[in-house]
PDB file of C-alpha atoms in Angstrom:
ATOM      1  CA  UNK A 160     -14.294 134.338   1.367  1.00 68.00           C
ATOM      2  CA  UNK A 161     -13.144 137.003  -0.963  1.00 75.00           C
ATOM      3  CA  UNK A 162     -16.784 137.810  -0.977  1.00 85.00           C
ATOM      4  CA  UNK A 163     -16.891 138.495   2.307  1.00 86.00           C
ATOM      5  CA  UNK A 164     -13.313 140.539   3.084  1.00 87.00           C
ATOM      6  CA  UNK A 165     -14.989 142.739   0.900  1.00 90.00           C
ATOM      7  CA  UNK A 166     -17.999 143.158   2.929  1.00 92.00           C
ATOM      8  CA  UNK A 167     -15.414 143.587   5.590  1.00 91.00           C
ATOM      9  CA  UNK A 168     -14.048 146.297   3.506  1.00 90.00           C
ATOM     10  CA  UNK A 169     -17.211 148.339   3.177  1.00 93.00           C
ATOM     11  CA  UNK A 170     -18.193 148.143   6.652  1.00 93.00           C
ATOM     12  CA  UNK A 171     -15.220 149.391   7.758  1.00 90.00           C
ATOM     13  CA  UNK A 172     -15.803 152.723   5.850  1.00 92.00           C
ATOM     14  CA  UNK A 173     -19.583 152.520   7.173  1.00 93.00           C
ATOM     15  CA  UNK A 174     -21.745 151.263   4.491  1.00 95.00           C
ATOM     16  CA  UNK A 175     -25.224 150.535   6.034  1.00 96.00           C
ATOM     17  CA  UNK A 176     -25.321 147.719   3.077  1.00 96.00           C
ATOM     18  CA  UNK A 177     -22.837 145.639   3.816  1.00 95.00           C
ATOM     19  CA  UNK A 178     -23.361 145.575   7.080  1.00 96.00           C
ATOM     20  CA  UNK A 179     -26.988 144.366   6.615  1.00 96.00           C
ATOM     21  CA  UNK A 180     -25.272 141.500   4.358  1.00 96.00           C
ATOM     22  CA  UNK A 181     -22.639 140.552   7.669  1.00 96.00           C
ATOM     23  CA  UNK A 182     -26.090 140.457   9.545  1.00 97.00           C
ATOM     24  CA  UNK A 183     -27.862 138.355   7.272  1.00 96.00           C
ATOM     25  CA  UNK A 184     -25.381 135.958   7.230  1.00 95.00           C
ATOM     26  CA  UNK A 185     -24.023 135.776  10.332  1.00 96.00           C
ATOM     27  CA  UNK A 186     -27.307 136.981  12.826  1.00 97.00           C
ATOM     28  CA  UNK A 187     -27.965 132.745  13.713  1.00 97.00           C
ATOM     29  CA  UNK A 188     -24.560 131.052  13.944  1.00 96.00           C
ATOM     30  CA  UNK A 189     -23.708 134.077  16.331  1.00 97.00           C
ATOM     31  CA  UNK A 190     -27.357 133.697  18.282  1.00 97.00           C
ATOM     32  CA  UNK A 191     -26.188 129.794  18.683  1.00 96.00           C
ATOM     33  CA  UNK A 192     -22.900 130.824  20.056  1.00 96.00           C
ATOM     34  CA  UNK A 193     -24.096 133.255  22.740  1.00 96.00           C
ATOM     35  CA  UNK A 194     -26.732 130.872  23.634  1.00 96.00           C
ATOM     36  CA  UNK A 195     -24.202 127.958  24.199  1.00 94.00           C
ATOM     37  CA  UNK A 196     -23.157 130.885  26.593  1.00 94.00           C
ATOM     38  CA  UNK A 197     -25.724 132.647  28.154  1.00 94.00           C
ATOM     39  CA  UNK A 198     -28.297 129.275  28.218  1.00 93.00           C
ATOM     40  CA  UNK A 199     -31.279 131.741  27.374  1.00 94.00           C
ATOM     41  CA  UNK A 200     -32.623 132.546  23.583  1.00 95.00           C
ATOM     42  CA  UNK A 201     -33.971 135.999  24.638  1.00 96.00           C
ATOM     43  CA  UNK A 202     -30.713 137.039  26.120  1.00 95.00           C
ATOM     44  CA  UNK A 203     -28.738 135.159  23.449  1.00 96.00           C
ATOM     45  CA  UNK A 204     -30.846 137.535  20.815  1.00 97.00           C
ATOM     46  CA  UNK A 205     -29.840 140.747  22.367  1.00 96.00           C
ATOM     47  CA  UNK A 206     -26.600 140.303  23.166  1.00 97.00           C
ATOM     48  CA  UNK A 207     -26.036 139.248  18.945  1.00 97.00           C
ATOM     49  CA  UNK A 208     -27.597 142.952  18.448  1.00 97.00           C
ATOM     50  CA  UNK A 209     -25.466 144.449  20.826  1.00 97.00           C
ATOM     51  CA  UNK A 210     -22.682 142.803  19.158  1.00 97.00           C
ATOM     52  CA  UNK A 211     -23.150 143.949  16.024  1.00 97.00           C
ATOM     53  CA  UNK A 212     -23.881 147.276  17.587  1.00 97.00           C
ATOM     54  CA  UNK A 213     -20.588 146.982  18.582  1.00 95.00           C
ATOM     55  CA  UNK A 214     -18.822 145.965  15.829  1.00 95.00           C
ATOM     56  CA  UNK A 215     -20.591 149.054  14.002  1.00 96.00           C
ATOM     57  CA  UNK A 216     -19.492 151.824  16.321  1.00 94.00           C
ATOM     58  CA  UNK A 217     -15.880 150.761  16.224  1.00 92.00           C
ATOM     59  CA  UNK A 218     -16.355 149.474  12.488  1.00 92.00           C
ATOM     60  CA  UNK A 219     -13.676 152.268  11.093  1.00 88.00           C
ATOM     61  CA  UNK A 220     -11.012 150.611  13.241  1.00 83.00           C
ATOM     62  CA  UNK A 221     -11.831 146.875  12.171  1.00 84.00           C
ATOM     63  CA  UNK A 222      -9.092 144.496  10.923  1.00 81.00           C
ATOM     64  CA  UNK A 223      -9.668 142.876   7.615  1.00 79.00           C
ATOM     65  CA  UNK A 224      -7.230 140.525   8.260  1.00 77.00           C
ATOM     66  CA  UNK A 225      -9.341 138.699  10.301  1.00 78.00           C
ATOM     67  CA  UNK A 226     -12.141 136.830   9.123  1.00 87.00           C
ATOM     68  CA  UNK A 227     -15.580 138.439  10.320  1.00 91.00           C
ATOM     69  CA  UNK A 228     -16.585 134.962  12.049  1.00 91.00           C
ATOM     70  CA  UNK A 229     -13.488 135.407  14.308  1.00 89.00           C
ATOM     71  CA  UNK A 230     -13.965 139.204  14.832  1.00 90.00           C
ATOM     72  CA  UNK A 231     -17.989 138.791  15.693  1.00 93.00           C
ATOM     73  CA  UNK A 232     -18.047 135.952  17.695  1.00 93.00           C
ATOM     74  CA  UNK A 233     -15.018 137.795  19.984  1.00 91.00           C
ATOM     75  CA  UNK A 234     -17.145 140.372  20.501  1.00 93.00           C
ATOM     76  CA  UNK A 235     -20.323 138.016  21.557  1.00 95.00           C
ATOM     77  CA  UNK A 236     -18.462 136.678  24.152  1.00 93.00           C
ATOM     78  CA  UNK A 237     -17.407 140.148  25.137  1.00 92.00           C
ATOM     79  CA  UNK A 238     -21.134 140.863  25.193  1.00 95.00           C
ATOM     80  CA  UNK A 239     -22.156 137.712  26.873  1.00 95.00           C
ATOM     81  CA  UNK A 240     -18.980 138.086  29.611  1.00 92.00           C
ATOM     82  CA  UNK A 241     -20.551 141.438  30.537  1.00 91.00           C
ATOM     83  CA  UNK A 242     -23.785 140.309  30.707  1.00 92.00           C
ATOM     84  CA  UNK A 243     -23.286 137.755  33.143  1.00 91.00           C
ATOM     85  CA  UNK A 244     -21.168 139.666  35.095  1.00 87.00           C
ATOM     86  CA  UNK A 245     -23.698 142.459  35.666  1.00 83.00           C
ATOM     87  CA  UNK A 246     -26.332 139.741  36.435  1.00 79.00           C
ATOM     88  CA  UNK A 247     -24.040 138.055  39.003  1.00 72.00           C
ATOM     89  CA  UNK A 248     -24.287 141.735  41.277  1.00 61.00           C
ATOM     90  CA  UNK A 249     -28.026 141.163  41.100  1.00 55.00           C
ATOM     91  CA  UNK A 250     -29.762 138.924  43.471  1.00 50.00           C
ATOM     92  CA  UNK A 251     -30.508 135.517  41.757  1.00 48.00           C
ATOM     93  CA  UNK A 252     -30.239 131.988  43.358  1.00 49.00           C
ATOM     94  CA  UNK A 253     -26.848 130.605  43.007  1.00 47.00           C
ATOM     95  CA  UNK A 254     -25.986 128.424  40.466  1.00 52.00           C
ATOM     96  CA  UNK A 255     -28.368 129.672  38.083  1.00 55.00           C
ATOM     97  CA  UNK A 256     -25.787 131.680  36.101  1.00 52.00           C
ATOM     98  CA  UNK A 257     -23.346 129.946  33.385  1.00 58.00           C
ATOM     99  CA  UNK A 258     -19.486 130.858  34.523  1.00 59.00           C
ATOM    100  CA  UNK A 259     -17.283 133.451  32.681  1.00 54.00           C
ATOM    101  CA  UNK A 260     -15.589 131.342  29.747  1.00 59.00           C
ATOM    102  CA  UNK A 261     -11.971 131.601  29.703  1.00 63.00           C
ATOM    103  CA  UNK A 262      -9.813 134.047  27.500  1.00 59.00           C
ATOM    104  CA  UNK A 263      -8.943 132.715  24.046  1.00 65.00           C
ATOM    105  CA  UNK A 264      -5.317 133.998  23.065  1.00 60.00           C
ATOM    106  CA  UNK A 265      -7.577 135.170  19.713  1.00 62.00           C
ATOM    107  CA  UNK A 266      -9.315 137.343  22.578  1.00 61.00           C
ATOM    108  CA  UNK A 267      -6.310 138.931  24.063  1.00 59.00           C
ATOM    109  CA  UNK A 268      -5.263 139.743  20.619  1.00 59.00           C
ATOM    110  CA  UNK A 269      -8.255 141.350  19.472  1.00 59.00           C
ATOM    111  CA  UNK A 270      -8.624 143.406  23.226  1.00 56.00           C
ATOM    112  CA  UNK A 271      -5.511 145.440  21.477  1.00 60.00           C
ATOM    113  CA  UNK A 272      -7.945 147.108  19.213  1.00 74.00           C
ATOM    114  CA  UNK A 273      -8.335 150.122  21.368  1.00 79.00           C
ATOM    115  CA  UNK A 274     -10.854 151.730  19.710  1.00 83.00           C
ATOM    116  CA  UNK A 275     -13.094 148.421  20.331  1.00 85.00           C
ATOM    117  CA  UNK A 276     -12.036 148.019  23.286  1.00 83.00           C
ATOM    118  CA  UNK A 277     -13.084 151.860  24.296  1.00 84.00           C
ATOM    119  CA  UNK A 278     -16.726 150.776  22.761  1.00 88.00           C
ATOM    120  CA  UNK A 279     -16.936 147.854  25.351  1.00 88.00           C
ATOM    121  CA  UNK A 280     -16.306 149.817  28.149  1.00 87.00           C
ATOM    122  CA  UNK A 281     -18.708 152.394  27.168  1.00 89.00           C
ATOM    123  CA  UNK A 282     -21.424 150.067  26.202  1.00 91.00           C
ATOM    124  CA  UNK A 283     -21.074 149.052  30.065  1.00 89.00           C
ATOM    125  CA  UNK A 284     -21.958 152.630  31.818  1.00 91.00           C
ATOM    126  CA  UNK A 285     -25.483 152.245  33.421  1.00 90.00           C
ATOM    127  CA  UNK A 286     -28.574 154.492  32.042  1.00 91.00           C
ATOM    128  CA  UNK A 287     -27.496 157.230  34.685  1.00 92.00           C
ATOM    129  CA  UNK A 288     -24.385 157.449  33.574  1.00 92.00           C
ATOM    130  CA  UNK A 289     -24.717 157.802  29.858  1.00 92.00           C
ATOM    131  CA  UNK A 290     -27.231 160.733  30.452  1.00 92.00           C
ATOM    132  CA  UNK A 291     -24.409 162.565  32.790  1.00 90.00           C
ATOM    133  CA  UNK A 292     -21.789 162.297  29.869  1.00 89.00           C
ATOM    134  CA  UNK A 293     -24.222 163.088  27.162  1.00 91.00           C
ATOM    135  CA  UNK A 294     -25.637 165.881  29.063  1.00 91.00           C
ATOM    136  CA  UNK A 295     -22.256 167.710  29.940  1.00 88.00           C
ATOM    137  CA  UNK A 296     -20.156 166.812  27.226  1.00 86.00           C
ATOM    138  CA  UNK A 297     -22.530 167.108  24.273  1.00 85.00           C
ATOM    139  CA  UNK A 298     -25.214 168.574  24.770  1.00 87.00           C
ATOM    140  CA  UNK A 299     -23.576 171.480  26.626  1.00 87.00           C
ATOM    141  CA  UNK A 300     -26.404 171.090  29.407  1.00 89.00           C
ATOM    142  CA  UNK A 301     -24.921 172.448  33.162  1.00 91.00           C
ATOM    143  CA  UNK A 302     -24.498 169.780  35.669  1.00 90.00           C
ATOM    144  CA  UNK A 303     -26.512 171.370  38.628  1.00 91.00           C
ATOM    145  CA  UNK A 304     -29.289 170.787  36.048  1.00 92.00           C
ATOM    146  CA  UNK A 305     -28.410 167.455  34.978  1.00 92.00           C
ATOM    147  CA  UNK A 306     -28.142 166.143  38.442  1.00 92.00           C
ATOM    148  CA  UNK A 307     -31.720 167.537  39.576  1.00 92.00           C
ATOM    149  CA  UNK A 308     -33.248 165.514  36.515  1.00 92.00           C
ATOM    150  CA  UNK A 309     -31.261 162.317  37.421  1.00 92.00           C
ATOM    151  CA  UNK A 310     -31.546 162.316  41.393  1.00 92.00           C
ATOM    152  CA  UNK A 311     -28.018 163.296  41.921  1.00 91.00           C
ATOM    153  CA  UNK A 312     -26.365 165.810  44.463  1.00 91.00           C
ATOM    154  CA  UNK A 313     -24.183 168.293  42.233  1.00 91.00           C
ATOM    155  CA  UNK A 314     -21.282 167.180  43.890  1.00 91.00           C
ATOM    156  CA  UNK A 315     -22.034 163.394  43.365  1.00 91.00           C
ATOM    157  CA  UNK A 316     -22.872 164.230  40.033  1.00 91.00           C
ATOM    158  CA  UNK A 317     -19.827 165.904  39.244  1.00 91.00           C
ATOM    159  CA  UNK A 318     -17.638 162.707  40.982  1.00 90.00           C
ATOM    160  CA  UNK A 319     -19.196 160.388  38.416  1.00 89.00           C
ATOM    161  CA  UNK A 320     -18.709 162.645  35.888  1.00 88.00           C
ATOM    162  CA  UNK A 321     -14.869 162.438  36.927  1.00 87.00           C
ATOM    163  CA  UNK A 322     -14.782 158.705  37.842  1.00 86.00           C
ATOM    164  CA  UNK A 323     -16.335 157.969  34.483  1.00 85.00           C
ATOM    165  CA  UNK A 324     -13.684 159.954  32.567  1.00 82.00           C
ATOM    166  CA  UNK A 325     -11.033 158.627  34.465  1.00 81.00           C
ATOM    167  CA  UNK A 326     -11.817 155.198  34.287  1.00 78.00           C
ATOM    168  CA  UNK A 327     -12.409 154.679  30.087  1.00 78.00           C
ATOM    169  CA  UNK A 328      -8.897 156.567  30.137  1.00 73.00           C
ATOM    170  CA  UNK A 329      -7.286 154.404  32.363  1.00 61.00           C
ATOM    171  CA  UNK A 330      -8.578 150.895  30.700  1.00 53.00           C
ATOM    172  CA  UNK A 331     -10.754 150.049  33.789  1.00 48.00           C
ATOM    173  CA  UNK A 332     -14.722 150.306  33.811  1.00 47.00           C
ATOM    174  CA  UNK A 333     -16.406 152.506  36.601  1.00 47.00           C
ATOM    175  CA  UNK A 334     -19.017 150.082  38.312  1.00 44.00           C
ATOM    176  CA  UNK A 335     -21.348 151.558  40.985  1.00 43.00           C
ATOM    177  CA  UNK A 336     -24.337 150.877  41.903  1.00 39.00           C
TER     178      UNK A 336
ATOM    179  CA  UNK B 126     -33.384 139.527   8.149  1.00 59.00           C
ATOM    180  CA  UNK B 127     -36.501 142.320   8.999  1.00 67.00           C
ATOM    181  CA  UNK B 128     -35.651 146.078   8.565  1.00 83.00           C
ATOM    182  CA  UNK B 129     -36.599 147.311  12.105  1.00 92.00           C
ATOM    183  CA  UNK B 130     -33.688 144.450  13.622  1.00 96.00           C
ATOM    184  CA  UNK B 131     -31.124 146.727  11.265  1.00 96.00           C
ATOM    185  CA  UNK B 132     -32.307 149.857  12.606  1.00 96.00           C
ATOM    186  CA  UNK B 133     -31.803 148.895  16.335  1.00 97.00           C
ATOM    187  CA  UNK B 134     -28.449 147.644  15.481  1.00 97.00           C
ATOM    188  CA  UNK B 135     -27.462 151.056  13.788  1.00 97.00           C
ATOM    189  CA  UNK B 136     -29.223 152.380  16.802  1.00 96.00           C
ATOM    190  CA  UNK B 137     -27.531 151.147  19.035  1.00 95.00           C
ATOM    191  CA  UNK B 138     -24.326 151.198  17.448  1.00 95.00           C
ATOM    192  CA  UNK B 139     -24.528 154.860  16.596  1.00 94.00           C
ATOM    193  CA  UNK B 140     -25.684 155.789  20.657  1.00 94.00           C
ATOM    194  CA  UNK B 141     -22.331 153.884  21.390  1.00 93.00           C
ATOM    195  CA  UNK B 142     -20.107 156.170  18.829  1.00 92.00           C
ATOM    196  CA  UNK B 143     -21.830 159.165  20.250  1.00 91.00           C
ATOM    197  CA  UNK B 144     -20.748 158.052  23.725  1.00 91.00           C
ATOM    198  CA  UNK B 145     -17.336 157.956  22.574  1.00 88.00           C
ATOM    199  CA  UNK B 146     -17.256 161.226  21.463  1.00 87.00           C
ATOM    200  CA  UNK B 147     -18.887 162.672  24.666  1.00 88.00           C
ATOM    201  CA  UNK B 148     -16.060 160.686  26.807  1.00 84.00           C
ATOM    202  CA  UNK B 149     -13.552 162.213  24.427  1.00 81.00           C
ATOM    203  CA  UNK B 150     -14.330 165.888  24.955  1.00 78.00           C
ATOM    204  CA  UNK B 151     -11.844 167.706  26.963  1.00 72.00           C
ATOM    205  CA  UNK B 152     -13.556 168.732  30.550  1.00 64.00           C
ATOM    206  CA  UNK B 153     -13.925 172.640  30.904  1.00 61.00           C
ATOM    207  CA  UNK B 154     -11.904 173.562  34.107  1.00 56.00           C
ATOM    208  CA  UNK B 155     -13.810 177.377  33.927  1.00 52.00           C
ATOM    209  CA  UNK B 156     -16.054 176.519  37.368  1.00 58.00           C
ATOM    210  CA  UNK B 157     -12.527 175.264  39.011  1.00 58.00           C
ATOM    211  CA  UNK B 158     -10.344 178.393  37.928  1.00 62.00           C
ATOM    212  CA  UNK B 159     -13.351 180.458  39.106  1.00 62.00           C
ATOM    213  CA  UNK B 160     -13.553 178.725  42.312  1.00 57.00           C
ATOM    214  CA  UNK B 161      -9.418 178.948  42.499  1.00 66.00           C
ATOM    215  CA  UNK B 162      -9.983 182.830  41.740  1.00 69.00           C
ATOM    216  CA  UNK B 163     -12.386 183.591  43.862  1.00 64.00           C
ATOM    217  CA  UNK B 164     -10.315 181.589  46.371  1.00 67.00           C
ATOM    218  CA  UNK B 165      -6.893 183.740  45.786  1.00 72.00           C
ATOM    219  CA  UNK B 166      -9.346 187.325  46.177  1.00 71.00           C
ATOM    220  CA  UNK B 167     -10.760 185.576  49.779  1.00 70.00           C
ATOM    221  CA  UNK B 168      -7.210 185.428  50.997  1.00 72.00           C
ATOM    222  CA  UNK B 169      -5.677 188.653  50.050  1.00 71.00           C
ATOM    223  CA  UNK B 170      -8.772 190.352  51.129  1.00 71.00           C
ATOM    224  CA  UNK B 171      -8.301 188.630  54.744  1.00 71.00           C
ATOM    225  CA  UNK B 172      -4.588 189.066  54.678  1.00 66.00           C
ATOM    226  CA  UNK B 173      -4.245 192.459  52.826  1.00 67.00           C
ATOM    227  CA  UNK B 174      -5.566 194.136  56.178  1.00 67.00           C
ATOM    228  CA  UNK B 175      -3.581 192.349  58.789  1.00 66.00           C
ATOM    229  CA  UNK B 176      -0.218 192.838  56.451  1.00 66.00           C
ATOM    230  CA  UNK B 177      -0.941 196.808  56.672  1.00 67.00           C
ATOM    231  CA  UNK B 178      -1.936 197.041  60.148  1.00 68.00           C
ATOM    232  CA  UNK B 179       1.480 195.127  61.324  1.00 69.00           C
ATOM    233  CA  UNK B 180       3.161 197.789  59.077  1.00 68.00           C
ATOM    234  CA  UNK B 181       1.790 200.721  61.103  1.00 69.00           C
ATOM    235  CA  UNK B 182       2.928 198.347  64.255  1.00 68.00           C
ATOM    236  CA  UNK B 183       6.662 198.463  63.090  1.00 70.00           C
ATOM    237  CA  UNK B 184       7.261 202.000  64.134  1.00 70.00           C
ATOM    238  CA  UNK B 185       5.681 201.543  67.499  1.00 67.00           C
ATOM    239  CA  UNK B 186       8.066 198.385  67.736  1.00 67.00           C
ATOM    240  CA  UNK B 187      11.131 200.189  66.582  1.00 65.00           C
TER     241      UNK B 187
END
């Protein structure tokens, strides 16, 4: 345990290490977990990676009072909540998707963590959308261009832009098509 | 644990951070205070004519 808040410790300041340990010893019991969600070992897989994808983008904002188990398998269910929400707007037969699991009061707790929270609703933009803000914000690239290359009017480009913006501020994630 | 699953993780993780920074850079209002500008000129230019020709009118009024 001690062994482990210290792992905690030197993720947190982003060493590559100990975050390779977390994955070692965590990777299956948190593959189980999002299966007993998600009902498929392929998806299951990913959404573990994305998790600790996750977990490592908002790592310098990570609680060490919590144990890692509690902190990773929060954010798989984050993972696997989005996931089946997105596949719900696509067409599949009904009934073939697992429902939402409830809200653990651990959950609500840990949605305070801004910064992780921020991460969650950015790992949700679409393709398109990720390219617009990357584009414009940091690559410095005008939007007229980076509307031709993505099949967007300037204007609509420029709307998403704001809509995107607007929505991480607010708390609420921008879904379109 | 292979090497390449690490790499997609840190991957992935670090496309996310960048994301976050991109979201978090302050939007350049330049186009909109040209556009505003450019505006402001329109409207004098339209106005500045009619406001001098009703000056010449006042005499003829008076």
């Amino acid at each position: 345990m001690a062994e482990e808040r210290e792992l905690t410790k030197r993720l947190a300041t982003g060493d590559v290490e100990a975050l390779e340990q977390l994955i070692k010893r965590w990777r299956e019991p948190a593959e189980h977990y999002a299966f007993s969600i998600l009902h498929d070992s392929f998806a299951a897989e990913d959404a573990v990676q994305e998790a600790f994808a996750r977990v490592w983008a908002a790592r310098s904002a990570y609680d060490t009072r919590f144990a890692f188990s509690t902190y990773l398998y929060t954010v798989v269910r984050r993972v696997c909540i989005d996931r089946i929400r997105r596949e719900k707007h696509m067409p599949v037969p009904l009934g073939e998707l697992p429902e939402i699991p409830a809200m653990s009061a651990e959950d609500e707790y840990l949605i305070h963590n801004a910064k992780l929270e921020r991460i969650h609703r950015i790992a949700r933009l679409n393709e398109t959308d990720r390219k617009l803000l990357l584009g414009s914000a940091l690559e410095g690239r005008p939007i007229r261009e980076l509307a031709k290359e993505l099949g967007l009017s300037e204007v609509h480009a420029r709307v998403r832009l704001h809509r995107i913006r607007k929505s991480l501020k607010k708390g609420l994630v921008y879904d379109d098509d | 644990m292979t090497d390449s699953y690490l790499q997609k993780v840190l991957e992935r993780g670090r496309e996310l951070a960048l994301l976050e920074r991109a979201a978090a850079v302050p939007v350049s209002h330049a186009p909109v205070l040209r556009v505003a500008t450019a505006a402001l000129i329109g409207i004098l230019m339209s106005f500045l004519p009619l406001a001098s020709a009703g000056e010449e009118l006042i005499p003829l009024i008076l």
